[in-house]
Each structure stands twice: as C-alpha cells, then as structure tokens.
Coordinates of C-alpha atoms and ligand atoms in Angstrom, one line a residue:
X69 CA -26.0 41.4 -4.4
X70 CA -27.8 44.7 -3.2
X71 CA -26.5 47.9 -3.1
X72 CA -28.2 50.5 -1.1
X73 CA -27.8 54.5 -1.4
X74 CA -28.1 56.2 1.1
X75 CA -28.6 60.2 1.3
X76 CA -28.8 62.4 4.2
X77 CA -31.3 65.1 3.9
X78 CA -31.8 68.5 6.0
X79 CA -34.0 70.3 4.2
X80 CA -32.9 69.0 0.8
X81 CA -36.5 69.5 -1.3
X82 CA -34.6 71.7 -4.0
X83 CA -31.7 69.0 -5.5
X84 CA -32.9 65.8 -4.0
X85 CA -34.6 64.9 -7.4
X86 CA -31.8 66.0 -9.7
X87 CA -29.4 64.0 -6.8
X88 CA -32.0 60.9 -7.3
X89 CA -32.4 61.2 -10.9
X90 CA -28.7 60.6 -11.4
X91 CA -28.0 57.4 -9.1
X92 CA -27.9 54.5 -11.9
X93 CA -30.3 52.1 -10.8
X94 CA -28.4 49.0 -12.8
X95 CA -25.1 48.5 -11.9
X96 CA -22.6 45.8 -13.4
X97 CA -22.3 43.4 -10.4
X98 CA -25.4 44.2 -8.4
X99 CA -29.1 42.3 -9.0
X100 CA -30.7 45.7 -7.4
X101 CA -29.8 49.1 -6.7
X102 CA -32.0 50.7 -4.0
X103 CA -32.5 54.7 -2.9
X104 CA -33.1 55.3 0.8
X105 CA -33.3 58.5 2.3
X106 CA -32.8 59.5 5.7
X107 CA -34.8 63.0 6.6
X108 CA -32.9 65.1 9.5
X109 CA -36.0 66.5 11.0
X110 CA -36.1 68.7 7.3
X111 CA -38.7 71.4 7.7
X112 CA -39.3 72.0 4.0
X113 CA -40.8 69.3 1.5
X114 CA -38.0 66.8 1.8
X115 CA -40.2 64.0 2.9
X116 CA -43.4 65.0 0.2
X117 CA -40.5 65.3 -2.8
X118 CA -38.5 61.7 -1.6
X119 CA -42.2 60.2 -2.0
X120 CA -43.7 62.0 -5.2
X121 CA -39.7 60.7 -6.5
X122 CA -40.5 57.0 -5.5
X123 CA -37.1 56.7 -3.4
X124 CA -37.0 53.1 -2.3
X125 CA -36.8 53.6 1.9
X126 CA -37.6 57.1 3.9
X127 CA -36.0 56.8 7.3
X128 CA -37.3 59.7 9.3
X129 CA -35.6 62.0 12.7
X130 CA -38.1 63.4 14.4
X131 CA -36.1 66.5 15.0
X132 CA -33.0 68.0 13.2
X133 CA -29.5 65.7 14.9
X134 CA -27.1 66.8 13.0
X135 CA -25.3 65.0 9.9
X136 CA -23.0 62.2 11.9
X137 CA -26.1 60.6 13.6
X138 CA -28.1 60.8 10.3
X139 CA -25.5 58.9 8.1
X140 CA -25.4 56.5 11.0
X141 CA -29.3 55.7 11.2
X142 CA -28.5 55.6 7.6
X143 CA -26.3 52.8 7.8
X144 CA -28.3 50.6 10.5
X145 CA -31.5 51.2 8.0
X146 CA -29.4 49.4 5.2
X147 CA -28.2 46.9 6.7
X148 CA -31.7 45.8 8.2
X149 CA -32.8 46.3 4.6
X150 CA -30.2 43.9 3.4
X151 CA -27.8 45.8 1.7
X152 CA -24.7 43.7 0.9
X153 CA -22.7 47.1 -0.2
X154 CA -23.7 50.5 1.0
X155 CA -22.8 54.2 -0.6
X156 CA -23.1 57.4 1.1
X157 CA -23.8 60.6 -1.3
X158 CA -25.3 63.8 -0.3
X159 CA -28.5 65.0 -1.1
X160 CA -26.9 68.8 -2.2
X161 CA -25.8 66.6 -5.6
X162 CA -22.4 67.8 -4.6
X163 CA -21.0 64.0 -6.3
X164 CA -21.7 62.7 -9.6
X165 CA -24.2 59.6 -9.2
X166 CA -22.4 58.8 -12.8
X167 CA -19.5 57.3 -10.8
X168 CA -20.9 55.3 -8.1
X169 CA -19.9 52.5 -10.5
X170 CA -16.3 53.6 -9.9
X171 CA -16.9 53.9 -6.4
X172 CA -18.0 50.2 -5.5
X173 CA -16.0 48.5 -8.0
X174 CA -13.0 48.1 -5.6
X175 CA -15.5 46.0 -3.1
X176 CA -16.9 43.8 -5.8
X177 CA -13.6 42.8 -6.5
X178 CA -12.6 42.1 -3.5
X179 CA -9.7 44.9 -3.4
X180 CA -11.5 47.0 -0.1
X181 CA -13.7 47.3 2.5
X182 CA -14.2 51.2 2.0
X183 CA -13.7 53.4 -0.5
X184 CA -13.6 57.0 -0.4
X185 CA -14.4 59.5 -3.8
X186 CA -11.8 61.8 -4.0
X187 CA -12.6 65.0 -5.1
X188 CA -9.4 66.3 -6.3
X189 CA -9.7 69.1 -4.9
X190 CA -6.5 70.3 -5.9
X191 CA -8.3 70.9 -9.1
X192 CA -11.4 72.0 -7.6
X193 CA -11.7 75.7 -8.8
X194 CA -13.8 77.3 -6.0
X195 CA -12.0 75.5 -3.1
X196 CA -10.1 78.4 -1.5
X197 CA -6.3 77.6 -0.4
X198 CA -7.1 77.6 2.9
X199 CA -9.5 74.8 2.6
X200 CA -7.0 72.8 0.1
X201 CA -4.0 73.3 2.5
X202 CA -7.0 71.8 5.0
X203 CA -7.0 69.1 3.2
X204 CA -3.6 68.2 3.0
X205 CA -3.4 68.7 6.4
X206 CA -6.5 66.6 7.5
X207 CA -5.4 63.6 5.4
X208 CA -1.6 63.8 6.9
X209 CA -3.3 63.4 10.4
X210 CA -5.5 60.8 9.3
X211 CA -2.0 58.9 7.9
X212 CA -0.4 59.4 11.2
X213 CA -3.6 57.9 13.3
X214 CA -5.0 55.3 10.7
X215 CA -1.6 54.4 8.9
X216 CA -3.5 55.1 5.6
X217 CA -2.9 57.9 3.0
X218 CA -6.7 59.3 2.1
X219 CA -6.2 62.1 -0.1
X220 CA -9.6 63.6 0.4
X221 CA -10.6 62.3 3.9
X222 CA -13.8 64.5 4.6
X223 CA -15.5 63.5 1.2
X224 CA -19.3 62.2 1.7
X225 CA -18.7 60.4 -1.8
X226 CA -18.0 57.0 0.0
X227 CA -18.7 52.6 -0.7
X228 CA -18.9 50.5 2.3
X229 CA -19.1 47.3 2.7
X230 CA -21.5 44.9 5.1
X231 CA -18.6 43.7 7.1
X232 CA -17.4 47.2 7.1
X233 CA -20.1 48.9 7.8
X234 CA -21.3 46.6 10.4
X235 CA -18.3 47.1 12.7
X236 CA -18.7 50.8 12.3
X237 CA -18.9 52.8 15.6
X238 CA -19.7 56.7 15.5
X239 CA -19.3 58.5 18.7
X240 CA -18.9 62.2 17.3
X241 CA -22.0 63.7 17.2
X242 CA -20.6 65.5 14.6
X243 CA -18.7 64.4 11.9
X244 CA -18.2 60.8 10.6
X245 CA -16.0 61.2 7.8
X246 CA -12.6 61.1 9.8
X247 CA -13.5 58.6 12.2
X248 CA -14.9 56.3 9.9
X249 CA -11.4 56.7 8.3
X250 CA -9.6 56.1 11.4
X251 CA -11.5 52.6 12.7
X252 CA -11.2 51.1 9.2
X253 CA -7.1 51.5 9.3
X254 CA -7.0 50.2 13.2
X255 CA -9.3 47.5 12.2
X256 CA -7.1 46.6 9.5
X257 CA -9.5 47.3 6.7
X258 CA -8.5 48.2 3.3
X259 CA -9.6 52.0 2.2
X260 CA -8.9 52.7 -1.1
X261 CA -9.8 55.7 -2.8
X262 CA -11.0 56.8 -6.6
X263 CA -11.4 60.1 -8.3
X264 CA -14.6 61.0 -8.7
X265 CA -16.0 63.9 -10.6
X266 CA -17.9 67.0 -8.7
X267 CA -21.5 69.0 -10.1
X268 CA -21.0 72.5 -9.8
X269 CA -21.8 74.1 -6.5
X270 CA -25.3 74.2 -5.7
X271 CA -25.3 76.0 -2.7
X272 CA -22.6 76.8 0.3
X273 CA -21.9 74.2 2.7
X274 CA -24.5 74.3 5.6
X275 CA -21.8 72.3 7.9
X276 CA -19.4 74.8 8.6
X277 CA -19.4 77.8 9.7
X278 CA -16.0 79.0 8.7
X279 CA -12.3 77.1 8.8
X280 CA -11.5 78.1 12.3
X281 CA -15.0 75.7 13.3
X282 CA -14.2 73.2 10.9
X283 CA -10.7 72.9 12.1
X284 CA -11.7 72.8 16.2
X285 CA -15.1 70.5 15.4
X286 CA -12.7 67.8 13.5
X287 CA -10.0 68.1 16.1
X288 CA -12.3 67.3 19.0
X289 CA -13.6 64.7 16.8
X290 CA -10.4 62.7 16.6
X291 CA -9.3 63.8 20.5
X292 CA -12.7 62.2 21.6
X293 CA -12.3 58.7 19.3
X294 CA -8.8 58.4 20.5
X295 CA -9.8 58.9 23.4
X296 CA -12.5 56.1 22.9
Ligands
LIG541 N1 -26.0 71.2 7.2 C1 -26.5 70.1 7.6 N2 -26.6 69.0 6.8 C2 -27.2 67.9 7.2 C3 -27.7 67.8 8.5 N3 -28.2 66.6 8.6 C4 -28.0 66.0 7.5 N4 -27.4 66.8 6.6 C5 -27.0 66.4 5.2 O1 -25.6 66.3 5.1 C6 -25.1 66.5 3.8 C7 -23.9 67.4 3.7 O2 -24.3 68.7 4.1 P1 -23.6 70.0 3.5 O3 -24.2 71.2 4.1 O4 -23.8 70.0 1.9 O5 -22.1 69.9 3.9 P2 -20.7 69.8 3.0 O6 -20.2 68.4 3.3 O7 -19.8 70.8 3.6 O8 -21.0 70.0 1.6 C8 -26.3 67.0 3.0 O9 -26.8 65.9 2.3 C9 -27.3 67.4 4.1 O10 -28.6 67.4 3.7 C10 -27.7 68.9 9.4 O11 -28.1 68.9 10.5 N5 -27.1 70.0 8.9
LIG542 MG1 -22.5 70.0 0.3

C-alpha cells in the first residue's frame, strides 16, 4: 500500500519545510509514504526549497490557477504515481502532519472512502463568529445537498481513496472542498470525519478576501455543480 501527500503550494518557500518535516514517512498500514508537491506558478523559492527538502514528486503550473485546479493536478499526479490512498494538507502547516495517521485510518479499515479533518473550530480561538456561524451554516447546506453531516466541510485536512479519488470531478475553478463533499454523498461514498489538531496561525488566509467573497465564491460553487 502507498500513500501519497500531496501539498498545494503558491508561494509557500517559508513553511513548506516545517509542513514537510512533520508528515511521518512510516505509517502503520502503508509499505511507503511519499511527498509530492504541486507548485501554483509560485514566484518565490517554492520549487528550489521542495528540492533542497527531497520531497518525493514536484508537479509544476506554469502560471498561478488558483487552488481548485492545483489540488486536482494534485490528485491525477498521484494516482499516475500509484498512490493506493491519497491526503491533501496545505503547505501554510495550517494541519498537524502528527495526525495523518488518524486521518487514513478510517480507509485502511475499510470504514470510508473520504475522510475529512475536522478542525473544531468551535474551539478554534482566532476563528471569528462570523466564520464559525459560516461553518455551521456551510456544513447544513452540504447535509441538505450530499445527505451527509460534515462538521468542518471546507477543511484542506482530507484522506482519499483510489476509488474515490478516481471518480472525482472538479468543475469549480475555485474551490474543491464542497464539491468534493457533495459527489462523494450522491455517489454513495462514505465521508467520515476525525478531529484533528491545528498549528498556530502562520499567516492569514490568501483565499479569501473577506466573508462576503467567501460566502458568494462557495455559493456559485455549489449553483454551478448542481447545475452540472
Ligand atoms: N491563496 C492561494 N493559495 C493557493 C493557490 N494555489 C494553491 N494554493 C495553496 O492552497 C492552500 C490553502 O491556501 P490558504 O491561503 O492557506 O487558504 P486557507 O484554506 O484559507 O487557509 C495553500 O497550501 C496554498 O499554498 C492560489 O492561487 N492562491
Ligand atoms: Mg491556510
């Protein structure tokens, strides 16, 4: 068994090592744990510091596509690679690498096709209550389209696995945590989800530019898939 993980990078040279350096690279269930990187069209050292690191694969955009196209080059480089389970984890070390054990336990077992790393956020100190009510809200959507409760369902902390990932289809330029979400319940695919543990902020969210953005970006995002 191989498990592959997978980082989106724009412009990441500051905490891609400290996010590297923290992925275990033996995990109970797995013969090998490989690191590949996919590089947004970074302008800084991204690609120089992914190679002085040794990550295992560099997949490379020529110019800067935005985050939903990157985790999904992300995936297809995997699979080609042979990954039998795949985790997503952001290069900002925003998720613990610690629990990716946690994370792909449910798939080993044979419990779920995806599982999402729930932040909590609840408990997350410097989450305003406008982005927790957000969340509540987002994962009550996602319930009513998907028919599955997903407490944190924009979270990056995410295990996949080959059949899931395969059958995959991201049409939203931008975002890919709700859909993703959303084809796995109409699919009939099992998400489960598992607390997972948060570093402290390293720097403010380069995705959105304010609630009012996030909010219209994600609800074009599930008008367009439904519409799919
Ligand atoms: N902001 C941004 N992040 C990107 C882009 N392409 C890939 N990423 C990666 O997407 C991940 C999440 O980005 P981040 O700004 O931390 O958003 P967050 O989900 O709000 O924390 C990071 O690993 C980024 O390096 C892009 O075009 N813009
Ligand atoms: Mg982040």
């Amino acid at each position: 068994m191989k498990l592959i993980v997978q980082i989106p990078c724009y412009n990441e040279e500051e905490t891609l090592p400290e996010t590297v350096a923290d992925i275990p690279r033996e995990i109970p269930g797995f013969d090998s744990v490989e690191v590949l990187i996919i590089d947004d069209g970074s302008s800084d050292r991204t690609v120089e510091v992914a190679r002085e690191i040794g990550v295992d694969y560099i997949v490379r955009h020529k110019r800067n596509l935005g985050l939903a196209r990157t985790f999904r080059k992300g995936i297809e480089a995997s699979l080609q690679a042979g990954a039998d389970v795949i985790v997503n984890t952001d290069g900002d070390n925003q998720y613990a690498g610690a629990d990716i054990p946690k994370l792909v336990e449910p798939i080993l077992a044979g419990r779920a096709d995806m599982v999402i790393g729930d932040r909590q956020t609840d408990k997350v100190a410097h989450f305003s209550r406008g982005k927790k009510l957000l969340q509540w809200l987002g994962s009550g959507i996602v319930r009513k389209l998907a028919g599955i409760w997903v407490p944190d369902t924009v979270s990056g902390f995410r295990a996949f696995s080959r059949d899931v990932a395969i059958q995959m289809n991201i049409v939203s330029p931008f975002s890919y945590t709700i859909e993703t979400v959303i084809q796995a319940g109409k699919r009939d695919m099992t998400v489960q989800s598992v607390p997972v543990r948060t570093n402290p902020k390293t720097r403010e969210s380069r995705l959105f530019k304010g609630i009012p953005s996030f909010v219209s970006r994600q609800l074009t995002t599930i008008v367009r898939m439904y519409a799919m």
